[in-house]
Amino acid sequence: MAEGARDAEDLLTVGDSLRAEERDVQSFIDRAIEEISSLRKQLSFSEHLNQRLERSAGAADDLRRLVDQQADEILDLQSVLQSVTSLCDLAEWSADITGASALSSVLVQDVRRAVSGRISR
């Protein structure tokens, strides 16, 4: 039997023994038992809310880690994009300097070299 239930039972036993003697004491004991029951319900509800809060905090931590991971991936992809853009700029500059009439181009192997090892799969 739970300690709280035992305490309530003890109060009822005392109340029964005093019932004939003192009506005010019995009334006090009845109110005390009601208050204990109400407090027990409030405690149970608070514990339930605390458990939900702890689970929510864990989920928030998981989401924070995911966002951090995605931010790192975005930075990595921005770096790759910057490298490819730089290759394109270099090709255009080279074509302009040499006066080549053909459109500027970037070698596929140069693009692959800029991208290799930078994109995590």
PDB file of C-alpha atoms in Angstrom:
ATOM      1  CA  MET A   1       0.000   0.000   0.000  1.00  0.00           C
ATOM      2  CA  ALA A   2       1.347   3.444  -0.868  1.00  0.00           C
ATOM      3  CA  GLU A   3       2.455   5.670   1.965  1.00  0.00           C
ATOM      4  CA  GLY A   4      -0.060   8.410   1.089  1.00  0.00           C
ATOM      5  CA  ALA A   5      -2.942   5.929   1.068  1.00  0.00           C
ATOM      6  CA  ARG A   6      -1.785   4.560   4.429  1.00  0.00           C
ATOM      7  CA  ASP A   7      -1.708   8.095   5.852  1.00  0.00           C
ATOM      8  CA  ALA A   8      -5.243   8.711   4.615  1.00  0.00           C
ATOM      9  CA  GLU A   9      -6.358   5.402   6.115  1.00  0.00           C
ATOM     10  CA  ASP A  10      -4.742   6.342   9.437  1.00  0.00           C
ATOM     11  CA  LEU A  11      -6.636   9.613   9.398  1.00  0.00           C
ATOM     12  CA  LEU A  12      -9.894   7.778   8.705  1.00  0.00           C
ATOM     13  CA  THR A  13      -9.213   5.406  11.597  1.00  0.00           C
ATOM     14  CA  VAL A  14      -8.549   8.306  13.948  1.00  0.00           C
ATOM     15  CA  GLY A  15     -11.621  10.055  12.592  1.00  0.00           C
ATOM     16  CA  ASP A  16     -13.807   7.016  13.209  1.00  0.00           C
ATOM     17  CA  SER A  17     -12.619   6.788  16.800  1.00  0.00           C
ATOM     18  CA  LEU A  18     -13.292  10.468  17.382  1.00  0.00           C
ATOM     19  CA  ARG A  19     -16.555  10.621  15.443  1.00  0.00           C
ATOM     20  CA  ALA A  20     -18.798  10.268  18.420  1.00  0.00           C
ATOM     21  CA  GLU A  21     -16.679  12.551  20.577  1.00  0.00           C
ATOM     22  CA  GLU A  22     -15.953  15.545  18.377  1.00  0.00           C
ATOM     23  CA  ARG A  23     -17.788  16.530  15.219  1.00  0.00           C
ATOM     24  CA  ASP A  24     -15.348  19.390  14.543  1.00  0.00           C
ATOM     25  CA  VAL A  25     -12.378  17.031  14.626  1.00  0.00           C
ATOM     26  CA  GLN A  26     -14.085  14.716  12.144  1.00  0.00           C
ATOM     27  CA  SER A  27     -14.855  17.654   9.866  1.00  0.00           C
ATOM     28  CA  PHE A  28     -11.195  18.739  10.040  1.00  0.00           C
ATOM     29  CA  ILE A  29     -10.014  15.213   9.246  1.00  0.00           C
ATOM     30  CA  ASP A  30     -12.416  14.982   6.280  1.00  0.00           C
ATOM     31  CA  ARG A  31     -11.116  18.301   4.911  1.00  0.00           C
ATOM     32  CA  ALA A  32      -7.511  17.156   5.463  1.00  0.00           C
ATOM     33  CA  ILE A  33      -8.183  13.921   3.552  1.00  0.00           C
ATOM     34  CA  GLU A  34      -9.763  15.877   0.687  1.00  0.00           C
ATOM     35  CA  GLU A  35      -6.785  18.241   0.607  1.00  0.00           C
ATOM     36  CA  ILE A  36      -4.301  15.341   0.599  1.00  0.00           C
ATOM     37  CA  SER A  37      -6.197  13.751  -2.282  1.00  0.00           C
ATOM     38  CA  SER A  38      -6.235  17.032  -4.196  1.00  0.00           C
ATOM     39  CA  LEU A  39      -2.507  17.569  -3.607  1.00  0.00           C
ATOM     40  CA  ARG A  40      -1.769  14.007  -4.717  1.00  0.00           C
ATOM     41  CA  LYS A  41      -3.635  14.640  -7.986  1.00  0.00           C
ATOM     42  CA  GLN A  42      -1.782  17.921  -8.503  1.00  0.00           C
ATOM     43  CA  LEU A  43       1.548  16.190  -7.868  1.00  0.00           C
ATOM     44  CA  SER A  44       0.709  13.451 -10.354  1.00  0.00           C
ATOM     45  CA  PHE A  45      -0.301  16.032 -12.957  1.00  0.00           C
ATOM     46  CA  SER A  46       2.904  18.036 -12.330  1.00  0.00           C
ATOM     47  CA  GLU A  47       5.046  14.909 -12.688  1.00  0.00           C
ATOM     48  CA  HIS A  48       3.291  14.085 -15.969  1.00  0.00           C
ATOM     49  CA  LEU A  49       3.939  17.604 -17.270  1.00  0.00           C
ATOM     50  CA  ASN A  50       7.565  17.379 -16.168  1.00  0.00           C
ATOM     51  CA  GLN A  51       8.019  14.130 -18.111  1.00  0.00           C
ATOM     52  CA  ARG A  52       6.496  15.708 -21.214  1.00  0.00           C
ATOM     53  CA  LEU A  53       8.771  18.718 -20.816  1.00  0.00           C
ATOM     54  CA  GLU A  54      11.842  16.486 -20.561  1.00  0.00           C
ATOM     55  CA  ARG A  55      10.808  14.628 -23.727  1.00  0.00           C
ATOM     56  CA  SER A  56      10.238  17.944 -25.508  1.00  0.00           C
ATOM     57  CA  ALA A  57      13.652  19.188 -24.415  1.00  0.00           C
ATOM     58  CA  GLY A  58      15.230  16.017 -25.842  1.00  0.00           C
ATOM     59  CA  ALA A  59      13.395  16.531 -29.123  1.00  0.00           C
ATOM     60  CA  ALA A  60      14.510  20.171 -29.214  1.00  0.00           C
ATOM     61  CA  ASP A  61      18.129  19.074 -28.716  1.00  0.00           C
ATOM     62  CA  ASP A  62      17.769  16.597 -31.588  1.00  0.00           C
ATOM     63  CA  LEU A  63      16.345  19.321 -33.835  1.00  0.00           C
ATOM     64  CA  ARG A  64      19.126  21.719 -32.831  1.00  0.00           C
ATOM     65  CA  ARG A  65      21.761  19.125 -33.769  1.00  0.00           C
ATOM     66  CA  LEU A  66      20.011  18.527 -37.105  1.00  0.00           C
ATOM     67  CA  VAL A  67      19.900  22.248 -37.864  1.00  0.00           C
ATOM     68  CA  ASP A  68      23.592  22.585 -36.969  1.00  0.00           C
ATOM     69  CA  GLN A  69      24.427  19.652 -39.241  1.00  0.00           C
ATOM     70  CA  GLN A  70      22.437  21.162 -42.097  1.00  0.00           C
ATOM     71  CA  ALA A  71      24.104  24.530 -41.563  1.00  0.00           C
ATOM     72  CA  ASP A  72      27.504  22.839 -41.877  1.00  0.00           C
ATOM     73  CA  GLU A  73      26.392  21.138 -45.087  1.00  0.00           C
ATOM     74  CA  ILE A  74      25.142  24.454 -46.483  1.00  0.00           C
ATOM     75  CA  LEU A  75      28.496  26.082 -45.716  1.00  0.00           C
ATOM     76  CA  ASP A  76      30.269  23.201 -47.442  1.00  0.00           C
ATOM     77  CA  LEU A  77      28.038  23.526 -50.504  1.00  0.00           C
ATOM     78  CA  GLN A  78      28.562  27.295 -50.586  1.00  0.00           C
ATOM     79  CA  SER A  79      32.303  26.689 -50.582  1.00  0.00           C
ATOM     80  CA  VAL A  80      31.970  24.264 -53.517  1.00  0.00           C
ATOM     81  CA  LEU A  81      29.788  26.734 -55.378  1.00  0.00           C
ATOM     82  CA  GLN A  82      32.347  29.476 -54.765  1.00  0.00           C
ATOM     83  CA  SER A  83      35.117  27.257 -56.145  1.00  0.00           C
ATOM     84  CA  VAL A  84      33.147  26.451 -59.313  1.00  0.00           C
ATOM     85  CA  THR A  85      32.197  30.118 -59.706  1.00  0.00           C
ATOM     86  CA  SER A  86      35.872  31.063 -59.391  1.00  0.00           C
ATOM     87  CA  LEU A  87      36.768  28.551 -62.120  1.00  0.00           C
ATOM     88  CA  CYS A  88      34.134  30.073 -64.397  1.00  0.00           C
ATOM     89  CA  ASP A  89      35.388  33.599 -63.651  1.00  0.00           C
ATOM     90  CA  LEU A  90      38.944  32.492 -64.394  1.00  0.00           C
ATOM     91  CA  ALA A  91      37.858  30.954 -67.716  1.00  0.00           C
ATOM     92  CA  GLU A  92      36.025  34.143 -68.710  1.00  0.00           C
ATOM     93  CA  TRP A  93      38.964  36.319 -67.696  1.00  0.00           C
ATOM     94  CA  SER A  94      41.357  34.087 -69.628  1.00  0.00           C
ATOM     95  CA  ALA A  95      39.182  34.263 -72.740  1.00  0.00           C
ATOM     96  CA  ASP A  96      38.974  38.047 -72.484  1.00  0.00           C
ATOM     97  CA  ILE A  97      42.740  38.481 -71.979  1.00  0.00           C
ATOM     98  CA  THR A  98      43.717  36.198 -74.848  1.00  0.00           C
ATOM     99  CA  GLY A  99      41.087  37.679 -77.146  1.00  0.00           C
ATOM    100  CA  ALA A 100      39.720  34.252 -77.979  1.00  0.00           C
ATOM    101  CA  SER A 101      36.575  34.478 -80.042  1.00  0.00           C
ATOM    102  CA  ALA A 102      35.175  31.215 -78.692  1.00  0.00           C
ATOM    103  CA  LEU A 103      33.055  31.118 -75.605  1.00  0.00           C
ATOM    104  CA  SER A 104      34.991  30.571 -72.408  1.00  0.00           C
ATOM    105  CA  SER A 105      34.856  27.062 -70.935  1.00  0.00           C
ATOM    106  CA  VAL A 106      35.891  25.182 -67.824  1.00  0.00           C
ATOM    107  CA  LEU A 107      37.308  21.687 -67.959  1.00  0.00           C
ATOM    108  CA  VAL A 108      35.181  19.020 -66.340  1.00  0.00           C
ATOM    109  CA  GLN A 109      38.220  17.658 -64.534  1.00  0.00           C
ATOM    110  CA  ASP A 110      38.763  21.092 -62.934  1.00  0.00           C
ATOM    111  CA  VAL A 111      35.155  21.167 -61.723  1.00  0.00           C
ATOM    112  CA  ARG A 112      35.477  17.638 -60.352  1.00  0.00           C
ATOM    113  CA  ARG A 113      38.687  18.561 -58.584  1.00  0.00           C
ATOM    114  CA  ALA A 114      36.973  21.581 -56.997  1.00  0.00           C
ATOM    115  CA  VAL A 115      34.049  19.449 -55.862  1.00  0.00           C
ATOM    116  CA  SER A 116      35.817  16.235 -54.834  1.00  0.00           C
ATOM    117  CA  GLY A 117      36.028  15.582 -51.130  1.00  0.00           C
ATOM    118  CA  ARG A 118      33.994  18.645 -50.259  1.00  0.00           C
ATOM    119  CA  ILE A 119      30.502  17.223 -50.564  1.00  0.00           C
ATOM    120  CA  SER A 120      29.723  14.668 -47.883  1.00  0.00           C
ATOM    121  CA  ARG A 121      27.537  11.866 -49.131  1.00  0.00           C
TER     122      ARG A 121
END
